[in-house]
Amino acid sequence: AEQEHVVPFEGVASLSRHPIDAEVASELSRTLAGSLRRRRAQPAQETGGTFPWEKSYPPDIDWRADITPRPLPDLLDEAAAYGDQTCISFRGRRFKYREVADQVNRAAKGFQALGVHKGIKVGLMLPNCPYAVICYYAVLKAGGIVVNINPLYSEGEIEKQVADSGLCILVTLNMKALYPKVEPLLETNGRLETIVVCSMGGVLRFHEKVLFRLLKRREISDIPEDDRHYTFDRLTDNDGAPELVSIDPDNDVAVFQFTGGTTGFPKAARLTHANLYANAAQIDLWAAEAKAGEEKILGVLPLFHAFGMTAVMNLGVRIGAELILLPHFKTVEVLEVIERERPTIFIGVPTMYSALNAVRDIDRYDISSLEFCISGGAPLPAEIQRRFEDMTGCTLVEGYGLSETSPVITVNPFSGNGKPGSVGLPLPGTVVTIVSMDNPDKVLAIGERGEVCVTGPQVMAGYANRARDNMEIFQGGYLRTGDVGYLDEDGYLFIVDRIKDLILSGGFNVYPRMVEEAVHLHPAVEEAAVCGVPDPHRGEIIKAFVKLEQGEEISAAELRAFLKDKLAPFQMPRKIEFCETLPKTLIGKISKKDLIARETATAQEAKTVSTAGE
């Protein structure tokens, strides 16, 4: 009866299936039961048996569509029907679907020979390249759990993630930028037993392979020849017939996806096969205009990040698209690839679109092939969206999600009928609820601001080894996102800001996103980030970090004068710093954590100098 109250609809019963760590299951069950009973007295956000977003759905998409969870490797097995069509394009070399499927089967059998079976964790520390796709599906087909590891992390950060996840096999490249960071872990980490080393030359065209060996020799690591190291060729030297593994999609974890670590050390979200399969299916349903077997996706988002893993790789394989992989975002290279390879889908973060907007001679490049563009990972300033659409004629829609939700929760319609400033409508089978930030059991009415909470088939099974965190994030029976937002009468979600980013200045609550939107309206501004920095009088003051368009010059006073009629006095930045660059996370989001850390260090240094002077 309690479950029926949460999801009183046929076809979406899987919304409440979230396998949680056994250590917290009992306590969580009591918490859920109590919160559900209390919530019955609160105002519901659905009326007449429907949710507000259902009336806003595009006519060819059904929010109640049945999504049957499947083992994730089924995506590639089904896509093998595309046979001789290109699956992966990498630096001009093309890999057909049947070739990738064969390599996945061989690698899966190789992993099984190394001892991979259900529950065994295998780390993938790879940039965007064919190995990343092949090893991902191979580990899952072998029955293992993929642990995605950021290749740009330091040796210490990698060591912590290896220990935290308990992985025993790790896959990486034979490059000096990567291999030396993991090789010592064979001696110092008690669990890591084997490193599978892939050769970059093995996925290049012949003439590029020759040039790579001649010109990049100094960047290649020497790999010991012992039983603790396996080359990719050795891993795949078999008949390609792995043992079949019985996978329970709802309960078997497919991926340990580490969060961004914006608060403390990154936590590993446990994403099941059902979570990831469902999210790819949800986006597929949403992108009804996409043509199976005909699309090309430009994959510059890292595949080891939740956004790239699902919206580029898993979605691309599901629809039989060609994955055009790039290891890094370099503006001119991206434009050249768009002109040469003719992708139809580009999925990125706001700073990528901002960088493209800033190219003064963009008319030199033919980017007319783009049909679907999605921005996620961070708030998309309206001015960046407008400039990109005016420049390209392509509709750019904003979406929203978290690593904990596989990751996509909402997306604006591709028809171009979305609402400015909104992150869109909940994907099929996804329920968004706004609750009081003071009382998560209190559901707020339409239009009221509160914490954004989510239930749906893409919601994780909890963090690994984080019982207390699991209790907190699932408090009230939902996944609590930590974001402040509201739903309008048509079911569109508007994100106001992160709860933790809220600036408390002089007794006023200031949301950085609102200030950033205003700053972005100035035509000289390319990027902006607004943070609260410590102040002995006000507690915090508002500081704007601004990067200007190339060749532009304005003063802080001129920018404040521009903002005067766009912001309330208490929202006006007290400090403005013009920067040549703003620190970025690996997927290109502006890193406020680094900005605040830098500001704190500067303040501490000044305090130390002052004290020494006294």
PDB file of N, CA and C in Angstrom, residues 458-489:
ATOM      1  N   GLN A 458      16.342   5.327 -13.266  1.00  0.00           N
ATOM      2  CA  GLN A 458      17.761   5.640 -13.429  1.00  0.00           C
ATOM      3  C   GLN A 458      18.448   6.013 -12.124  1.00  0.00           C
ATOM      4  N   VAL A 459      17.709   6.028 -10.998  1.00  0.00           N
ATOM      5  CA  VAL A 459      18.283   6.438  -9.714  1.00  0.00           C
ATOM      6  C   VAL A 459      19.147   5.313  -9.145  1.00  0.00           C
ATOM      7  N   MET A 460      20.337   5.662  -8.712  1.00  0.00           N
ATOM      8  CA  MET A 460      21.352   4.707  -8.267  1.00  0.00           C
ATOM      9  C   MET A 460      20.864   3.798  -7.135  1.00  0.00           C
ATOM     10  N   ALA A 461      21.654   2.764  -6.890  1.00  0.00           N
ATOM     11  CA  ALA A 461      21.375   1.832  -5.802  1.00  0.00           C
ATOM     12  C   ALA A 461      22.080   2.238  -4.516  1.00  0.00           C
ATOM     13  N   GLY A 462      22.586   3.459  -4.445  1.00  0.00           N
ATOM     14  CA  GLY A 462      23.281   3.931  -3.246  1.00  0.00           C
ATOM     15  C   GLY A 462      24.775   4.040  -3.489  1.00  0.00           C
ATOM     16  N   TYR A 463      25.463   4.720  -2.571  1.00  0.00           N
ATOM     17  CA  TYR A 463      26.915   4.841  -2.649  1.00  0.00           C
ATOM     18  C   TYR A 463      27.578   3.573  -2.102  1.00  0.00           C
ATOM     19  N   ALA A 464      28.733   3.253  -2.642  1.00  0.00           N
ATOM     20  CA  ALA A 464      29.498   2.122  -2.125  1.00  0.00           C
ATOM     21  C   ALA A 464      30.195   2.525  -0.826  1.00  0.00           C
ATOM     22  N   ASN A 465      30.032   1.713   0.185  1.00  0.00           N
ATOM     23  CA  ASN A 465      30.750   1.897   1.449  1.00  0.00           C
ATOM     24  C   ASN A 465      30.448   3.240   2.115  1.00  0.00           C
ATOM     25  N   ARG A 466      29.237   3.735   1.953  1.00  0.00           N
ATOM     26  CA  ARG A 466      28.880   5.042   2.523  1.00  0.00           C
ATOM     27  C   ARG A 466      27.489   4.956   3.156  1.00  0.00           C
ATOM     28  N   ALA A 467      27.367   4.183   4.237  1.00  0.00           N
ATOM     29  CA  ALA A 467      26.063   3.952   4.861  1.00  0.00           C
ATOM     30  C   ALA A 467      25.423   5.262   5.311  1.00  0.00           C
ATOM     31  N   ARG A 468      26.196   6.123   5.958  1.00  0.00           N
ATOM     32  CA  ARG A 468      25.638   7.381   6.465  1.00  0.00           C
ATOM     33  C   ARG A 468      25.190   8.279   5.314  1.00  0.00           C
ATOM     34  N   ASP A 469      26.004   8.352   4.259  1.00  0.00           N
ATOM     35  CA  ASP A 469      25.643   9.170   3.097  1.00  0.00           C
ATOM     36  C   ASP A 469      24.376   8.649   2.429  1.00  0.00           C
ATOM     37  N   ASN A 470      24.219   7.332   2.394  1.00  0.00           N
ATOM     38  CA  ASN A 470      23.012   6.756   1.795  1.00  0.00           C
ATOM     39  C   ASN A 470      21.761   7.148   2.582  1.00  0.00           C
ATOM     40  N   MET A 471      21.869   7.116   3.900  1.00  0.00           N
ATOM     41  CA  MET A 471      20.731   7.511   4.724  1.00  0.00           C
ATOM     42  C   MET A 471      20.344   8.962   4.452  1.00  0.00           C
ATOM     43  N   GLU A 472      21.353   9.805   4.269  1.00  0.00           N
ATOM     44  CA  GLU A 472      21.089  11.237   4.072  1.00  0.00           C
ATOM     45  C   GLU A 472      20.510  11.518   2.691  1.00  0.00           C
ATOM     46  N   ILE A 473      21.087  10.929   1.651  1.00  0.00           N
ATOM     47  CA  ILE A 473      20.661  11.288   0.299  1.00  0.00           C
ATOM     48  C   ILE A 473      19.295  10.699  -0.041  1.00  0.00           C
ATOM     49  N   PHE A 474      18.897   9.596   0.628  1.00  0.00           N
ATOM     50  CA  PHE A 474      17.582   9.005   0.375  1.00  0.00           C
ATOM     51  C   PHE A 474      16.556   9.392   1.438  1.00  0.00           C
ATOM     52  N   GLN A 475      16.901  10.377   2.249  1.00  0.00           N
ATOM     53  CA  GLN A 475      15.976  10.807   3.298  1.00  0.00           C
ATOM     54  C   GLN A 475      14.662  11.289   2.690  1.00  0.00           C
ATOM     55  N   GLY A 476      13.548  10.782   3.221  1.00  0.00           N
ATOM     56  CA  GLY A 476      12.246  11.173   2.709  1.00  0.00           C
ATOM     57  C   GLY A 476      11.734  10.267   1.608  1.00  0.00           C
ATOM     58  N   GLY A 477      12.536   9.267   1.211  1.00  0.00           N
ATOM     59  CA  GLY A 477      12.073   8.329   0.186  1.00  0.00           C
ATOM     60  C   GLY A 477      12.418   8.718  -1.234  1.00  0.00           C
ATOM     61  N   TYR A 478      13.107   9.859  -1.398  1.00  0.00           N
ATOM     62  CA  TYR A 478      13.537  10.272  -2.723  1.00  0.00           C
ATOM     63  C   TYR A 478      15.071  10.300  -2.757  1.00  0.00           C
ATOM     64  N   LEU A 479      15.616  10.509  -3.936  1.00  0.00           N
ATOM     65  CA  LEU A 479      17.012  10.892  -4.027  1.00  0.00           C
ATOM     66  C   LEU A 479      17.061  12.414  -3.943  1.00  0.00           C
ATOM     67  N   ARG A 480      17.733  12.918  -2.947  1.00  0.00           N
ATOM     68  CA  ARG A 480      17.840  14.364  -2.753  1.00  0.00           C
ATOM     69  C   ARG A 480      19.030  14.879  -3.555  1.00  0.00           C
ATOM     70  N   THR A 481      18.790  15.812  -4.450  1.00  0.00           N
ATOM     71  CA  THR A 481      19.838  16.253  -5.374  1.00  0.00           C
ATOM     72  C   THR A 481      20.770  17.304  -4.783  1.00  0.00           C
ATOM     73  N   GLY A 482      20.323  18.023  -3.755  1.00  0.00           N
ATOM     74  CA  GLY A 482      21.131  19.121  -3.250  1.00  0.00           C
ATOM     75  C   GLY A 482      20.986  20.388  -4.070  1.00  0.00           C
ATOM     76  N   ASP A 483      20.041  20.406  -4.999  1.00  0.00           N
ATOM     77  CA  ASP A 483      19.796  21.577  -5.838  1.00  0.00           C
ATOM     78  C   ASP A 483      18.501  22.266  -5.417  1.00  0.00           C
ATOM     79  N   VAL A 484      18.488  23.582  -5.539  1.00  0.00           N
ATOM     80  CA  VAL A 484      17.286  24.362  -5.280  1.00  0.00           C
ATOM     81  C   VAL A 484      16.583  24.610  -6.611  1.00  0.00           C
ATOM     82  N   GLY A 485      15.279  24.362  -6.653  1.00  0.00           N
ATOM     83  CA  GLY A 485      14.553  24.576  -7.898  1.00  0.00           C
ATOM     84  C   GLY A 485      13.055  24.619  -7.662  1.00  0.00           C
ATOM     85  N   TYR A 486      12.309  24.729  -8.764  1.00  0.00           N
ATOM     86  CA  TYR A 486      10.848  24.700  -8.674  1.00  0.00           C
ATOM     87  C   TYR A 486      10.275  24.169  -9.982  1.00  0.00           C
ATOM     88  N   LEU A 487       9.068  23.650  -9.906  1.00  0.00           N
ATOM     89  CA  LEU A 487       8.305  23.211 -11.073  1.00  0.00           C
ATOM     90  C   LEU A 487       7.255  24.275 -11.385  1.00  0.00           C
ATOM     91  N   ASP A 488       7.103  24.605 -12.677  1.00  0.00           N
ATOM     92  CA  ASP A 488       6.024  25.539 -13.008  1.00  0.00           C
ATOM     93  C   ASP A 488       4.749  24.767 -13.323  1.00  0.00           C
ATOM     94  N   GLU A 489       3.694  25.484 -13.671  1.00  0.00           N
ATOM     95  CA  GLU A 489       2.383  24.850 -13.876  1.00  0.00           C
ATOM     96  C   GLU A 489       2.374  23.867 -15.042  1.00  0.00           C
TER      97      GLU A 489
END
